[in-house]
Short mmCIF file of C-alpha atoms in Angstrom, two decimals:
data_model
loop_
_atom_site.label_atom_id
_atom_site.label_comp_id
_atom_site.label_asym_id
_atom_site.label_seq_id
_atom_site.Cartn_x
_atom_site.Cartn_y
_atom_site.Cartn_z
CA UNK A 16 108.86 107.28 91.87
CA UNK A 17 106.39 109.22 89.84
CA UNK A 18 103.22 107.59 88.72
CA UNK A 19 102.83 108.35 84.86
CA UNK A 20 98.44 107.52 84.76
CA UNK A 21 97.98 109.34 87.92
CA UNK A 22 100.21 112.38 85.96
CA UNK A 23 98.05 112.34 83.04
CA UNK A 24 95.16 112.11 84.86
CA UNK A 25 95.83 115.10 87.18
CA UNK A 26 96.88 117.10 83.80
CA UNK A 27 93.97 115.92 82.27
CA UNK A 28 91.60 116.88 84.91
CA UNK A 29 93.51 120.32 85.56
CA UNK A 30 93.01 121.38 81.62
CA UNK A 31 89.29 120.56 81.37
CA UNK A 32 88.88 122.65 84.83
CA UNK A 33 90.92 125.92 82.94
CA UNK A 34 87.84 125.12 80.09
CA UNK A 35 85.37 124.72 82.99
CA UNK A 36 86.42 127.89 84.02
CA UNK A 37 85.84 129.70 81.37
CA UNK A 38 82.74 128.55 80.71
CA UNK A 39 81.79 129.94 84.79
CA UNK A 40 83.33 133.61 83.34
CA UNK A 41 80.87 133.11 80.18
CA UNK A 42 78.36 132.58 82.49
CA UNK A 43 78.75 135.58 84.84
CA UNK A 44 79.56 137.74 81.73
CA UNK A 45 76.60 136.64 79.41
CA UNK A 46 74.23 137.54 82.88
CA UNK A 47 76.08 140.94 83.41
CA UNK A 48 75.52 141.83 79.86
CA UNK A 49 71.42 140.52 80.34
CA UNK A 50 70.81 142.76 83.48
CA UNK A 51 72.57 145.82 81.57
CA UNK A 52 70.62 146.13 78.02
CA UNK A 53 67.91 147.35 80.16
CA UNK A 54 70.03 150.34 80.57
CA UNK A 55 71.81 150.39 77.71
CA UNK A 56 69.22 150.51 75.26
CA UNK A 57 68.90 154.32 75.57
CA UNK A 58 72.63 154.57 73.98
CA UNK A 59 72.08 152.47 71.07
CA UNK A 60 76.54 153.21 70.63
CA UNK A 61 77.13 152.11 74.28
CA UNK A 62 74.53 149.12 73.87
CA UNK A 63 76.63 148.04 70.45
CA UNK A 64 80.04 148.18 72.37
CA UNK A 65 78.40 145.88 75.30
CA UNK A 66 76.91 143.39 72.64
CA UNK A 67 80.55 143.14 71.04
CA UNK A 68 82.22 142.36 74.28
CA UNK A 69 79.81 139.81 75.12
CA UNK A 70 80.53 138.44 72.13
CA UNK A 71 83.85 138.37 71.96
CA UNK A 72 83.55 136.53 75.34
CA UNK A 73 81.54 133.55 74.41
CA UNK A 74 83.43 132.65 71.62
CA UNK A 75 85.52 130.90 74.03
CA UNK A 76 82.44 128.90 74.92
CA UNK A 77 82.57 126.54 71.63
CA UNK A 78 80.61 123.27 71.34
CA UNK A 79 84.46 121.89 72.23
CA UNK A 80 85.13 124.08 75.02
CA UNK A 81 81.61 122.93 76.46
CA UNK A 82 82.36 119.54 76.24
CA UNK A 83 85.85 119.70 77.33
CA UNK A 84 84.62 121.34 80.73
CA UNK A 85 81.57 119.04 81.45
CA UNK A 86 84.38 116.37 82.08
CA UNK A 87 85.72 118.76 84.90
CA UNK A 88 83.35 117.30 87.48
CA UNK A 89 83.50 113.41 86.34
CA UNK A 90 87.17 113.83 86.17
CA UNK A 91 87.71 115.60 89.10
CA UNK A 92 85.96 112.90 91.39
CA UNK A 93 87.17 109.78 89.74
CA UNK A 94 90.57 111.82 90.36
CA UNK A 95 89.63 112.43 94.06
CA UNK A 96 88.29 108.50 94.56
CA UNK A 97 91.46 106.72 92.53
CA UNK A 98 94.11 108.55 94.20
CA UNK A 99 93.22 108.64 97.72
CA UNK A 100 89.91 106.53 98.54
CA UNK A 101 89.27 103.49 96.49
CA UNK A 102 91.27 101.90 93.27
CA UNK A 103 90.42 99.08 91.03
CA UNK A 104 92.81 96.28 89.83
CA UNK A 105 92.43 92.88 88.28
CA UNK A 106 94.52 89.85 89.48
CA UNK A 107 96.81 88.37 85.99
CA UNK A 108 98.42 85.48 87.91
CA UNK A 109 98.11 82.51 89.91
CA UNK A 110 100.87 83.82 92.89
CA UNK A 111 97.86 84.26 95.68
CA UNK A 112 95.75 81.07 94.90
CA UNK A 113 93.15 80.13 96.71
CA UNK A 114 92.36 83.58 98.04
CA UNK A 115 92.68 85.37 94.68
CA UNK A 116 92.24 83.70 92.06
CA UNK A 117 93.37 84.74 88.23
CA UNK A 118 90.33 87.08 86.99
CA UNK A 119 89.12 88.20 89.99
CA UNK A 120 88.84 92.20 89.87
CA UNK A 121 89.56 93.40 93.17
CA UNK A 122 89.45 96.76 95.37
CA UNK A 123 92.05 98.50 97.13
CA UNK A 124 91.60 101.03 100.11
CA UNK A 125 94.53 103.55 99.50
CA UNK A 126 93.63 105.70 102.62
CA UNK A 127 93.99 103.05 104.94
CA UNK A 128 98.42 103.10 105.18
CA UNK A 129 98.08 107.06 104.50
CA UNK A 130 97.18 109.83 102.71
CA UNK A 131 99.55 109.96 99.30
CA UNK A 132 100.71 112.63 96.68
CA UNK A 133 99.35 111.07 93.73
CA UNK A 134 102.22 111.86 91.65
CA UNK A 135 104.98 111.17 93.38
CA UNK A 136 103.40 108.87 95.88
CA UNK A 137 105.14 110.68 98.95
CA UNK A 138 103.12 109.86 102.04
CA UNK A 139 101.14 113.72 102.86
CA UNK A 140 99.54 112.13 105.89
CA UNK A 141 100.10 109.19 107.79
CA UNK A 142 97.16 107.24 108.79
CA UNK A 143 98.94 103.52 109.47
CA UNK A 144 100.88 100.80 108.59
CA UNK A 145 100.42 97.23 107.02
CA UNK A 146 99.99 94.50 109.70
CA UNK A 147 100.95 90.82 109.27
CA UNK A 148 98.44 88.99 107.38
CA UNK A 149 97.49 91.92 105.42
CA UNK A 150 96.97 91.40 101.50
CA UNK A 151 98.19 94.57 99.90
CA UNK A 152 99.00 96.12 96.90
CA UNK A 153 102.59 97.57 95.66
CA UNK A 154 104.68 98.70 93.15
CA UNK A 155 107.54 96.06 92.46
CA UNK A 156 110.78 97.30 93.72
CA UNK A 157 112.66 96.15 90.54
CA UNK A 158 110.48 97.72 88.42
CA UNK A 159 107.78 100.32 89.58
CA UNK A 160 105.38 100.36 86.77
CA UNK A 161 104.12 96.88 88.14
CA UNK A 162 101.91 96.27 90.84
CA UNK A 163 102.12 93.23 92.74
CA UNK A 164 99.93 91.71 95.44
CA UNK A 165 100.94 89.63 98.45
CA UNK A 166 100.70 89.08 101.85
CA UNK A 167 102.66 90.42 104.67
CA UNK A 168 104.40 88.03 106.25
CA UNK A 169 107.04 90.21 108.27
CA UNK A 170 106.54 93.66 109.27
CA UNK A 171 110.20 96.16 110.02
CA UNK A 172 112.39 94.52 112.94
CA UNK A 173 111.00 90.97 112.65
CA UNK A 174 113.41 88.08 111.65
CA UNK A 175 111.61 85.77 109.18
CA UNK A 176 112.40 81.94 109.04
CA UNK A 177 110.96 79.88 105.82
CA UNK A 178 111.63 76.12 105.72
CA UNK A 179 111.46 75.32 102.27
CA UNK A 180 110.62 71.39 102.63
CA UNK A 181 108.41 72.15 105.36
CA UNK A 182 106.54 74.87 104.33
CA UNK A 183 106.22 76.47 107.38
CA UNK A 184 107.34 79.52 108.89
CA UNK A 185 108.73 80.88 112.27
CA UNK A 186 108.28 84.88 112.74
CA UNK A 187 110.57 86.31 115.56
CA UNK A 188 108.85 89.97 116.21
CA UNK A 189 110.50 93.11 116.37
CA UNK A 190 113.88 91.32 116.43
CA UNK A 191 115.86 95.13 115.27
CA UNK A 192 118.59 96.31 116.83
CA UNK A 193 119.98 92.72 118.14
CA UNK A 194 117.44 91.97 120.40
CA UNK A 195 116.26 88.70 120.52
CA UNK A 196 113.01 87.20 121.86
CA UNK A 197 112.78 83.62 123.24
CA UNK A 198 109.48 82.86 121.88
CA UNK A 199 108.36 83.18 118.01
CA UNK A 200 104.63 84.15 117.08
CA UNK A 201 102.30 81.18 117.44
CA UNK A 202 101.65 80.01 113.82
CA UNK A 203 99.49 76.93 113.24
CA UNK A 204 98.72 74.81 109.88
CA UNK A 205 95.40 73.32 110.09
CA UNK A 206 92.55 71.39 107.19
CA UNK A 207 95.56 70.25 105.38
CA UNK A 208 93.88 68.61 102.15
CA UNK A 209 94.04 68.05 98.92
CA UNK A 210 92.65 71.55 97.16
CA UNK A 211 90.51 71.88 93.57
CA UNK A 212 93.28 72.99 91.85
CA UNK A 213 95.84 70.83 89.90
CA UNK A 214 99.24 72.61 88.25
CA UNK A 215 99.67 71.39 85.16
CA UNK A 216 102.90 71.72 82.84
CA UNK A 217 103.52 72.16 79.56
CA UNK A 218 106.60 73.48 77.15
CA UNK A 219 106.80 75.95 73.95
CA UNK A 220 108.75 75.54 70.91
CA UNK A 221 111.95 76.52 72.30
CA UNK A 222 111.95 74.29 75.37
CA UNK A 223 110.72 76.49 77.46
CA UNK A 224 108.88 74.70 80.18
CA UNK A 225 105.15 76.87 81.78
CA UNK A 226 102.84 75.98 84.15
CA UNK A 227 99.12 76.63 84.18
CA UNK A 228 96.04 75.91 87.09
CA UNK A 229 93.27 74.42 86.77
CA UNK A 230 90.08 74.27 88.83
CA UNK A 231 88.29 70.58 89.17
CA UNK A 232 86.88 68.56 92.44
CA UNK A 233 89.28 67.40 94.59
CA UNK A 234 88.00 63.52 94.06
CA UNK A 235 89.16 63.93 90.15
CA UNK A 236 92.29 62.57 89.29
CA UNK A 237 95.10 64.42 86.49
CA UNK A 238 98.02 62.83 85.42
CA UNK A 239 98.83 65.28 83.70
CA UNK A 240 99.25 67.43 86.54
CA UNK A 241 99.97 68.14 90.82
CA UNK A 242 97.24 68.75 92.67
CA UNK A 243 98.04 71.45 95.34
CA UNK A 244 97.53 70.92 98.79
CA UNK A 245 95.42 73.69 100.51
CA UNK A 246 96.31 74.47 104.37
CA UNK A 247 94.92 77.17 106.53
CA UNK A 248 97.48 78.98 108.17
CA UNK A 249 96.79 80.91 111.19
CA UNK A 250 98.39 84.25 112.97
CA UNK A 251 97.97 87.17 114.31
CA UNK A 252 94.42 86.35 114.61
CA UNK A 253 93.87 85.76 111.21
CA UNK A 254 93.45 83.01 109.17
CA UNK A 255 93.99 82.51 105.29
CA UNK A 256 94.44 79.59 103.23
CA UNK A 257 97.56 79.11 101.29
CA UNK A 258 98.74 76.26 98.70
CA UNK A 259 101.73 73.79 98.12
CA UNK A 260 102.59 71.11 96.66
CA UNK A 261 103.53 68.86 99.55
CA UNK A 262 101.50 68.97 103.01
CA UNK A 263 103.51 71.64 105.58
CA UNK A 264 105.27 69.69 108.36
CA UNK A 265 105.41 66.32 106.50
CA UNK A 266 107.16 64.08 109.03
CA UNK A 267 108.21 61.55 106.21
CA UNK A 268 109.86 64.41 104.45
CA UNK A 269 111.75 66.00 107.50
CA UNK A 270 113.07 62.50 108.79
CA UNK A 271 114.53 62.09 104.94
CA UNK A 272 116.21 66.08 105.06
CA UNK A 273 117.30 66.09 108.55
CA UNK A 274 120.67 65.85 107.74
CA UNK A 275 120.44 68.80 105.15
CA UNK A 276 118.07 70.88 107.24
CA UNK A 277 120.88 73.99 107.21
CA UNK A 278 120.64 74.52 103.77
CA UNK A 279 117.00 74.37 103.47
CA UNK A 280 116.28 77.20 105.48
CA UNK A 281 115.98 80.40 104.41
CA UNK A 282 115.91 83.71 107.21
CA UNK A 283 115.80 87.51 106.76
CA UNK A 284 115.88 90.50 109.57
CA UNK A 285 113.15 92.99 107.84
CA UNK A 286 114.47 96.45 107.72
CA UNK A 287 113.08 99.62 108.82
CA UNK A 288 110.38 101.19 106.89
CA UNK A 289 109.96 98.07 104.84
CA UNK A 290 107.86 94.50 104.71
CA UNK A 291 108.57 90.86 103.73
CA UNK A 292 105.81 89.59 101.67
CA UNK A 293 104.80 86.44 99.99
CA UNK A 294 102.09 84.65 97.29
CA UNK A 295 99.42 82.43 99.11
CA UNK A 296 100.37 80.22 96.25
CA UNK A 297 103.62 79.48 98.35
CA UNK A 298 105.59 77.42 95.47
CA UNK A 299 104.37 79.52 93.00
CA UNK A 300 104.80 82.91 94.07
CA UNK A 301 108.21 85.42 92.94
CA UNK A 302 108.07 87.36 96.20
CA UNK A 303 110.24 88.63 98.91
CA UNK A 304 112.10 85.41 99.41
CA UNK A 305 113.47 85.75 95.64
CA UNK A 306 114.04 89.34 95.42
CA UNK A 307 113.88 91.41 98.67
CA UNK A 308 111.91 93.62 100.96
CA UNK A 309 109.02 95.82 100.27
CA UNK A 310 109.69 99.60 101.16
CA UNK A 311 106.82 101.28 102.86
CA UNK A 312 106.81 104.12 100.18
CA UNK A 313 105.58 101.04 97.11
CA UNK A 314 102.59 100.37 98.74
CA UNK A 315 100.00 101.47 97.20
CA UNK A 316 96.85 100.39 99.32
CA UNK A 317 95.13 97.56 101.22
CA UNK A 318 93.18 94.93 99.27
CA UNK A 319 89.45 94.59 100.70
CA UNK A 320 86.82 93.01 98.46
CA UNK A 321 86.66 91.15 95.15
CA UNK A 322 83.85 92.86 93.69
CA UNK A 323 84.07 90.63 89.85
CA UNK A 324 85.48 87.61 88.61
CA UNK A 325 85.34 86.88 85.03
CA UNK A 326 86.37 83.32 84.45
CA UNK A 327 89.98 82.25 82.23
CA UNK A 328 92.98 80.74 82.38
CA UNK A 329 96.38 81.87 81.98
CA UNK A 330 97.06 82.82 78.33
CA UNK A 331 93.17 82.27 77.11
CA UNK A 332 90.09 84.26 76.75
CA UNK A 333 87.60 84.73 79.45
CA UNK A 334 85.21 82.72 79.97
CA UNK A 335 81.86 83.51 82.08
CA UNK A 336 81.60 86.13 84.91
CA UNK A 337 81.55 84.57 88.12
CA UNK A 338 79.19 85.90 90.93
CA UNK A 339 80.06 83.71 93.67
CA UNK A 340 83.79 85.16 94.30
CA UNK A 341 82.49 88.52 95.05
CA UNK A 342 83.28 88.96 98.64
CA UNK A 343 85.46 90.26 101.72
CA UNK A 344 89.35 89.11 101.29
CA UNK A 345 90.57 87.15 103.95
#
């Protein structure tokens, strides 16, 4: 899996350091040649051949050539910070509503799951792993060039249960190799309410039926629209709010699927060296329930902060830049 910006970047960075140097050999020559005219100018022949090879030398320095190599530096730390420190993304999609919400611009701590190759993205160093709970950052297994972001949900060896009219879901640790523990990780759903943000549908030309969020109070009513219930879920120590559109653990609901309650639940043994993840934005969100595990070698990095939003909807231009979503990710 070879990243093609990080490839361009590191041959990018490598050619303006052959330029940079050059210029350093310029440098040294052009002050060898300085400190030897005073001894040269006795042999006015020998002084001529000395003043040709110093020129001949900085012609390599052109105005190009000295432009190309002041990049060395910038390059070389924005190659240093991207590929193993810090690196920015922006969030396209509704999938991790409420926590991250469509325009927010977001950083990611690479160093944090190990040290990587930033070509190939094999793991040089290990330094940990992701945790449940954990919003990260990875390259979708069907198709690498994309990055997704989601929360882990199960980490290698756990069995993961997901009751789809319930919303809820039962996490049986370490459960590899067939052994199976009696009790499942406390989860708790808690501040069930309605949320500020209403789905609303819509279809194209050709039939083709898309969804889009909006943000308004809670006390406003759309027809036109759901309004998402917001719950905050609780494990691990860690709490996070997520969205659906029916309250987890309705009783009316699970009284009126009782009978059907086999073929509403979904369950998956994570394998080793890779994670079950899902969208915040639980009936909104293509993630591991749809189309597998994580492997550990995707990830990419750890989201930490939201350090922008700029305001728009799905499909239209931004807006404003909001100030008030910059802030720790929970």
């Amino acid at each position: 899996m070879i990243s093609t910006f990080s490839l361009v970047l590191v041959i990018i960075t490598g050619i303006s350091g052959i330029f940079w140097g050059i210029k350093q050999l310029c440098t040294i020559i052009y002050n060898h040649n300085q400190q030897k005219k005073i001894f040269l100018k006795k042999s006015n022949d020998i002084y001529q051949q000395s003043k040709n090879t110093y020129s001949l030398a900085i012609s390599y320095c052109s105005k190009t050539s000295e432009f190309i190599s002041s990049l060395f530096p910038i390059l070389l730390l924005v190659l240093i910070i991207r590929s193993f420190i810090f690196e920015p993304f922006r969030i396209p999609s509704g999938s991790m509503m409420p926590t991250l919400l469509i325009g927010d611009f977001i950083l990611v701590k690479k160093f944090v799951y190990g040290i990587k190759n930033p070509v190939t993205q094999k793991t040089l160093i290990n330094t940990g792993h992701p945790k449940r709970g954990d919003v990260i950052v990875f390259k979708y297994p069907k198709n690498p060039t994309l990055n997704y972001i989601k929360r882990v949900i199960g980490e290698p060896g756990d069995k993961v249960i997901y009751n789809i009219i319930t919303k809820q879901l039962t996490i049986y640790p370490d459960h590899i190799n067939n052994i199976k523990y009696i009790q499942p990780l406390p989860i708790t759903y808690n501040n069930i309410s309605p949320s500020n943000f209403i789905q609303i549908f819509n279809s194209d030309a050709n039939g083709k039926v898309n969804s889009a969020f909006i943000k308004t109070k809670s006390q406003e009513n759309n027809l036109n629209g759901i309004r998402l219930i917001q719950t905050t879920e609780s494990f691990n120590g860690m709490e996070h709010n997520i969205l659906t559109m029916i309250p987890p653990g309705d009783q009316n609901l699970i009284k009126i699927y009782d009978q059907h309650t086999k073929h509403l639940i979904s369950e998956w043994l994570v394998p080793t060296n890779e994670y079950f993840v899902m969208g915040d934005n639980r009936d909104n969100s293509a993630d591991s329930r749809y189309w597998g595990f994580v492997p550990e070698r995707n990830i990419v990095g750890k989201a930490i902060i939201i350090w922008m939003n700029i305001k728009k909807q799905e499909g239209t231009w931004p807006i404003s830049i909001q100030m008030n979503r910059i802030g720790k990710i929970q």
